[in-house]
Amino acid sequence: MLRFLIAFSLLIHLSSCNLSEKKEAQQGAEEKEATFYGTAFDLNDITALSNIEKQLESKDSLLITTEGTIAEVCQKKGCWMTLPLNENDNLLVRFKDYAFFVPKDAAGKKAIMHGVARKQVISVATLKHYAEDAGKSAEEIAKITEDEIKYTFQADGVTLK
């Protein structure tokens, strides 16, 4: 009976090791299959996009990996994108050192990105530039008359799903 219990325990132990190895291999394969724009990063430690505002109340900047659905992409180059942060605000995402862009047809896709989140004042000139890149009309652009406080994100890497 003792031999049976030892054999059974050994069998359980070996099968659990095999399952964890398969899970690690599967996660590694998913990461390798992902197409990264910019620098590749770990896809396992993701902070909810909705937590950025709260975390920036006590910090100037925040180094995180987060995810969300892309609302809008620069239609000239794909050099910026926005993601809904809450009911009223979007997170403006730019790419570190202008080193990479995302596809112009990425709106509606899920983005996972790594980089630095901040709360910043965006000038009228910059807001007008972004509106022009987004294809806004001259009337819409003319209505931009004041700087805005926006949540921004400088991504060093992005992957789309």
PDB file of N, CA and C in Angstrom, residues 9-51:
ATOM      1  N   SER A   9       1.739   9.630  -5.592  1.00  0.00           N
ATOM      2  CA  SER A   9       2.249  10.977  -5.276  1.00  0.00           C
ATOM      3  C   SER A   9       3.244  11.437  -6.329  1.00  0.00           C
ATOM      4  N   LEU A  10       4.123  10.534  -6.750  1.00  0.00           N
ATOM      5  CA  LEU A  10       5.114  10.862  -7.772  1.00  0.00           C
ATOM      6  C   LEU A  10       4.429  11.194  -9.099  1.00  0.00           C
ATOM      7  N   LEU A  11       3.416  10.428  -9.453  1.00  0.00           N
ATOM      8  CA  LEU A  11       2.667  10.667 -10.682  1.00  0.00           C
ATOM      9  C   LEU A  11       1.991  12.037 -10.649  1.00  0.00           C
ATOM     10  N   ILE A  12       1.362  12.398  -9.556  1.00  0.00           N
ATOM     11  CA  ILE A  12       0.708  13.708  -9.402  1.00  0.00           C
ATOM     12  C   ILE A  12       1.733  14.827  -9.520  1.00  0.00           C
ATOM     13  N   HIS A  13       2.860  14.678  -8.864  1.00  0.00           N
ATOM     14  CA  HIS A  13       3.913  15.702  -8.887  1.00  0.00           C
ATOM     15  C   HIS A  13       4.436  15.917 -10.316  1.00  0.00           C
ATOM     16  N   LEU A  14       4.715  14.835 -11.020  1.00  0.00           N
ATOM     17  CA  LEU A  14       5.241  14.950 -12.381  1.00  0.00           C
ATOM     18  C   LEU A  14       4.229  15.577 -13.327  1.00  0.00           C
ATOM     19  N   SER A  15       2.969  15.226 -13.171  1.00  0.00           N
ATOM     20  CA  SER A  15       1.959  15.808 -14.072  1.00  0.00           C
ATOM     21  C   SER A  15       1.764  17.290 -13.793  1.00  0.00           C
ATOM     22  N   SER A  16       1.856  17.714 -12.532  1.00  0.00           N
ATOM     23  CA  SER A  16       1.711  19.148 -12.237  1.00  0.00           C
ATOM     24  C   SER A  16       2.911  19.929 -12.775  1.00  0.00           C
ATOM     25  N   CYS A  17       4.097  19.361 -12.718  1.00  0.00           N
ATOM     26  CA  CYS A  17       5.273  20.023 -13.298  1.00  0.00           C
ATOM     27  C   CYS A  17       5.102  20.170 -14.801  1.00  0.00           C
ATOM     28  N   ASN A  18       4.604  19.150 -15.437  1.00  0.00           N
ATOM     29  CA  ASN A  18       4.405  19.171 -16.875  1.00  0.00           C
ATOM     30  C   ASN A  18       3.390  20.248 -17.271  1.00  0.00           C
ATOM     31  N   LEU A  19       2.317  20.419 -16.487  1.00  0.00           N
ATOM     32  CA  LEU A  19       1.309  21.436 -16.784  1.00  0.00           C
ATOM     33  C   LEU A  19       1.880  22.843 -16.673  1.00  0.00           C
ATOM     34  N   SER A  20       2.693  23.087 -15.630  1.00  0.00           N
ATOM     35  CA  SER A  20       3.258  24.427 -15.478  1.00  0.00           C
ATOM     36  C   SER A  20       4.256  24.726 -16.585  1.00  0.00           C
ATOM     37  N   GLU A  21       5.013  23.701 -17.036  1.00  0.00           N
ATOM     38  CA  GLU A  21       5.942  23.905 -18.143  1.00  0.00           C
ATOM     39  C   GLU A  21       5.185  24.223 -19.424  1.00  0.00           C
ATOM     40  N   LYS A  22       4.059  23.535 -19.658  1.00  0.00           N
ATOM     41  CA  LYS A  22       3.243  23.800 -20.846  1.00  0.00           C
ATOM     42  C   LYS A  22       2.684  25.214 -20.805  1.00  0.00           C
ATOM     43  N   LYS A  23       2.233  25.664 -19.631  1.00  0.00           N
ATOM     44  CA  LYS A  23       1.671  27.012 -19.500  1.00  0.00           C
ATOM     45  C   LYS A  23       2.744  28.061 -19.787  1.00  0.00           C
ATOM     46  N   GLU A  24       3.954  27.876 -19.243  1.00  0.00           N
ATOM     47  CA  GLU A  24       5.041  28.814 -19.497  1.00  0.00           C
ATOM     48  C   GLU A  24       5.414  28.837 -20.973  1.00  0.00           C
ATOM     49  N   ALA A  25       5.450  27.671 -21.595  1.00  0.00           N
ATOM     50  CA  ALA A  25       5.776  27.598 -23.019  1.00  0.00           C
ATOM     51  C   ALA A  25       4.706  28.290 -23.848  1.00  0.00           C
ATOM     52  N   GLN A  26       3.435  28.119 -23.459  1.00  0.00           N
ATOM     53  CA  GLN A  26       2.333  28.752 -24.190  1.00  0.00           C
ATOM     54  C   GLN A  26       2.421  30.270 -24.065  1.00  0.00           C
ATOM     55  N   GLN A  27       2.701  30.793 -22.859  1.00  0.00           N
ATOM     56  CA  GLN A  27       2.830  32.241 -22.678  1.00  0.00           C
ATOM     57  C   GLN A  27       4.000  32.774 -23.495  1.00  0.00           C
ATOM     58  N   GLY A  28       5.113  32.046 -23.513  1.00  0.00           N
ATOM     59  CA  GLY A  28       6.267  32.467 -24.308  1.00  0.00           C
ATOM     60  C   GLY A  28       5.941  32.478 -25.788  1.00  0.00           C
ATOM     61  N   ALA A  29       5.185  31.479 -26.253  1.00  0.00           N
ATOM     62  CA  ALA A  29       4.800  31.418 -27.669  1.00  0.00           C
ATOM     63  C   ALA A  29       3.876  32.573 -28.027  1.00  0.00           C
ATOM     64  N   GLU A  30       2.928  32.924 -27.135  1.00  0.00           N
ATOM     65  CA  GLU A  30       2.024  34.047 -27.395  1.00  0.00           C
ATOM     66  C   GLU A  30       2.817  35.341 -27.529  1.00  0.00           C
ATOM     67  N   GLU A  31       3.821  35.522 -26.660  1.00  0.00           N
ATOM     68  CA  GLU A  31       4.629  36.729 -26.717  1.00  0.00           C
ATOM     69  C   GLU A  31       5.442  36.780 -28.007  1.00  0.00           C
ATOM     70  N   LYS A  32       5.975  35.617 -28.424  1.00  0.00           N
ATOM     71  CA  LYS A  32       6.752  35.577 -29.655  1.00  0.00           C
ATOM     72  C   LYS A  32       5.873  35.820 -30.875  1.00  0.00           C
ATOM     73  N   GLU A  33       4.593  35.388 -30.821  1.00  0.00           N
ATOM     74  CA  GLU A  33       3.679  35.575 -31.938  1.00  0.00           C
ATOM     75  C   GLU A  33       3.209  37.015 -32.061  1.00  0.00           C
ATOM     76  N   ALA A  34       3.243  37.763 -30.972  1.00  0.00           N
ATOM     77  CA  ALA A  34       2.770  39.154 -30.991  1.00  0.00           C
ATOM     78  C   ALA A  34       3.685  39.988 -31.880  1.00  0.00           C
ATOM     79  N   THR A  35       3.081  40.896 -32.643  1.00  0.00           N
ATOM     80  CA  THR A  35       3.850  41.842 -33.443  1.00  0.00           C
ATOM     81  C   THR A  35       4.029  43.093 -32.606  1.00  0.00           C
ATOM     82  N   PHE A  36       5.263  43.426 -32.315  1.00  0.00           N
ATOM     83  CA  PHE A  36       5.556  44.600 -31.511  1.00  0.00           C
ATOM     84  C   PHE A  36       5.960  45.756 -32.421  1.00  0.00           C
ATOM     85  N   TYR A  37       5.419  46.918 -32.123  1.00  0.00           N
ATOM     86  CA  TYR A  37       5.868  48.167 -32.734  1.00  0.00           C
ATOM     87  C   TYR A  37       6.719  48.810 -31.660  1.00  0.00           C
ATOM     88  N   GLY A  38       7.959  49.144 -31.988  1.00  0.00           N
ATOM     89  CA  GLY A  38       8.876  49.651 -30.973  1.00  0.00           C
ATOM     90  C   GLY A  38       9.523  48.489 -30.254  1.00  0.00           C
ATOM     91  N   THR A  39       9.743  48.637 -28.965  1.00  0.00           N
ATOM     92  CA  THR A  39      10.427  47.649 -28.154  1.00  0.00           C
ATOM     93  C   THR A  39       9.469  46.584 -27.640  1.00  0.00           C
ATOM     94  N   ALA A  40       9.875  45.322 -27.703  1.00  0.00           N
ATOM     95  CA  ALA A  40       9.080  44.230 -27.134  1.00  0.00           C
ATOM     96  C   ALA A  40       9.090  44.350 -25.609  1.00  0.00           C
ATOM     97  N   PHE A  41       8.017  43.898 -24.971  1.00  0.00           N
ATOM     98  CA  PHE A  41       7.900  43.996 -23.517  1.00  0.00           C
ATOM     99  C   PHE A  41       7.094  42.821 -22.993  1.00  0.00           C
ATOM    100  N   ASP A  42       7.111  42.636 -21.673  1.00  0.00           N
ATOM    101  CA  ASP A  42       6.400  41.545 -21.013  1.00  0.00           C
ATOM    102  C   ASP A  42       4.899  41.817 -21.057  1.00  0.00           C
ATOM    103  N   LEU A  43       4.122  40.856 -21.499  1.00  0.00           N
ATOM    104  CA  LEU A  43       2.676  41.023 -21.625  1.00  0.00           C
ATOM    105  C   LEU A  43       1.908  40.529 -20.399  1.00  0.00           C
ATOM    106  N   ASN A  44       2.595  40.195 -19.332  1.00  0.00           N
ATOM    107  CA  ASN A  44       1.929  39.579 -18.182  1.00  0.00           C
ATOM    108  C   ASN A  44       1.504  40.548 -17.091  1.00  0.00           C
ATOM    109  N   ASP A  45       2.177  41.658 -16.903  1.00  0.00           N
ATOM    110  CA  ASP A  45       1.874  42.568 -15.794  1.00  0.00           C
ATOM    111  C   ASP A  45       1.187  43.823 -16.339  1.00  0.00           C
ATOM    112  N   ILE A  46      -0.127  43.733 -16.576  1.00  0.00           N
ATOM    113  CA  ILE A  46      -0.865  44.819 -17.212  1.00  0.00           C
ATOM    114  C   ILE A  46      -1.724  45.545 -16.175  1.00  0.00           C
ATOM    115  N   THR A  47      -1.595  46.872 -16.126  1.00  0.00           N
ATOM    116  CA  THR A  47      -2.389  47.725 -15.251  1.00  0.00           C
ATOM    117  C   THR A  47      -3.610  48.200 -16.030  1.00  0.00           C
ATOM    118  N   ALA A  48      -4.764  48.186 -15.392  1.00  0.00           N
ATOM    119  CA  ALA A  48      -5.998  48.635 -16.053  1.00  0.00           C
ATOM    120  C   ALA A  48      -5.875  50.107 -16.436  1.00  0.00           C
ATOM    121  N   LEU A  49      -6.308  50.434 -17.635  1.00  0.00           N
ATOM    122  CA  LEU A  49      -6.271  51.810 -18.131  1.00  0.00           C
ATOM    123  C   LEU A  49      -7.044  52.747 -17.199  1.00  0.00           C
ATOM    124  N   SER A  50      -8.122  52.256 -16.629  1.00  0.00           N
ATOM    125  CA  SER A  50      -8.948  53.078 -15.742  1.00  0.00           C
ATOM    126  C   SER A  50      -8.234  53.482 -14.454  1.00  0.00           C
ATOM    127  N   ASN A  51      -7.122  52.841 -14.117  1.00  0.00           N
ATOM    128  CA  ASN A  51      -6.382  53.165 -12.891  1.00  0.00           C
ATOM    129  C   ASN A  51      -5.373  54.289 -13.067  1.00  0.00           C
TER     130      ASN A  51
END
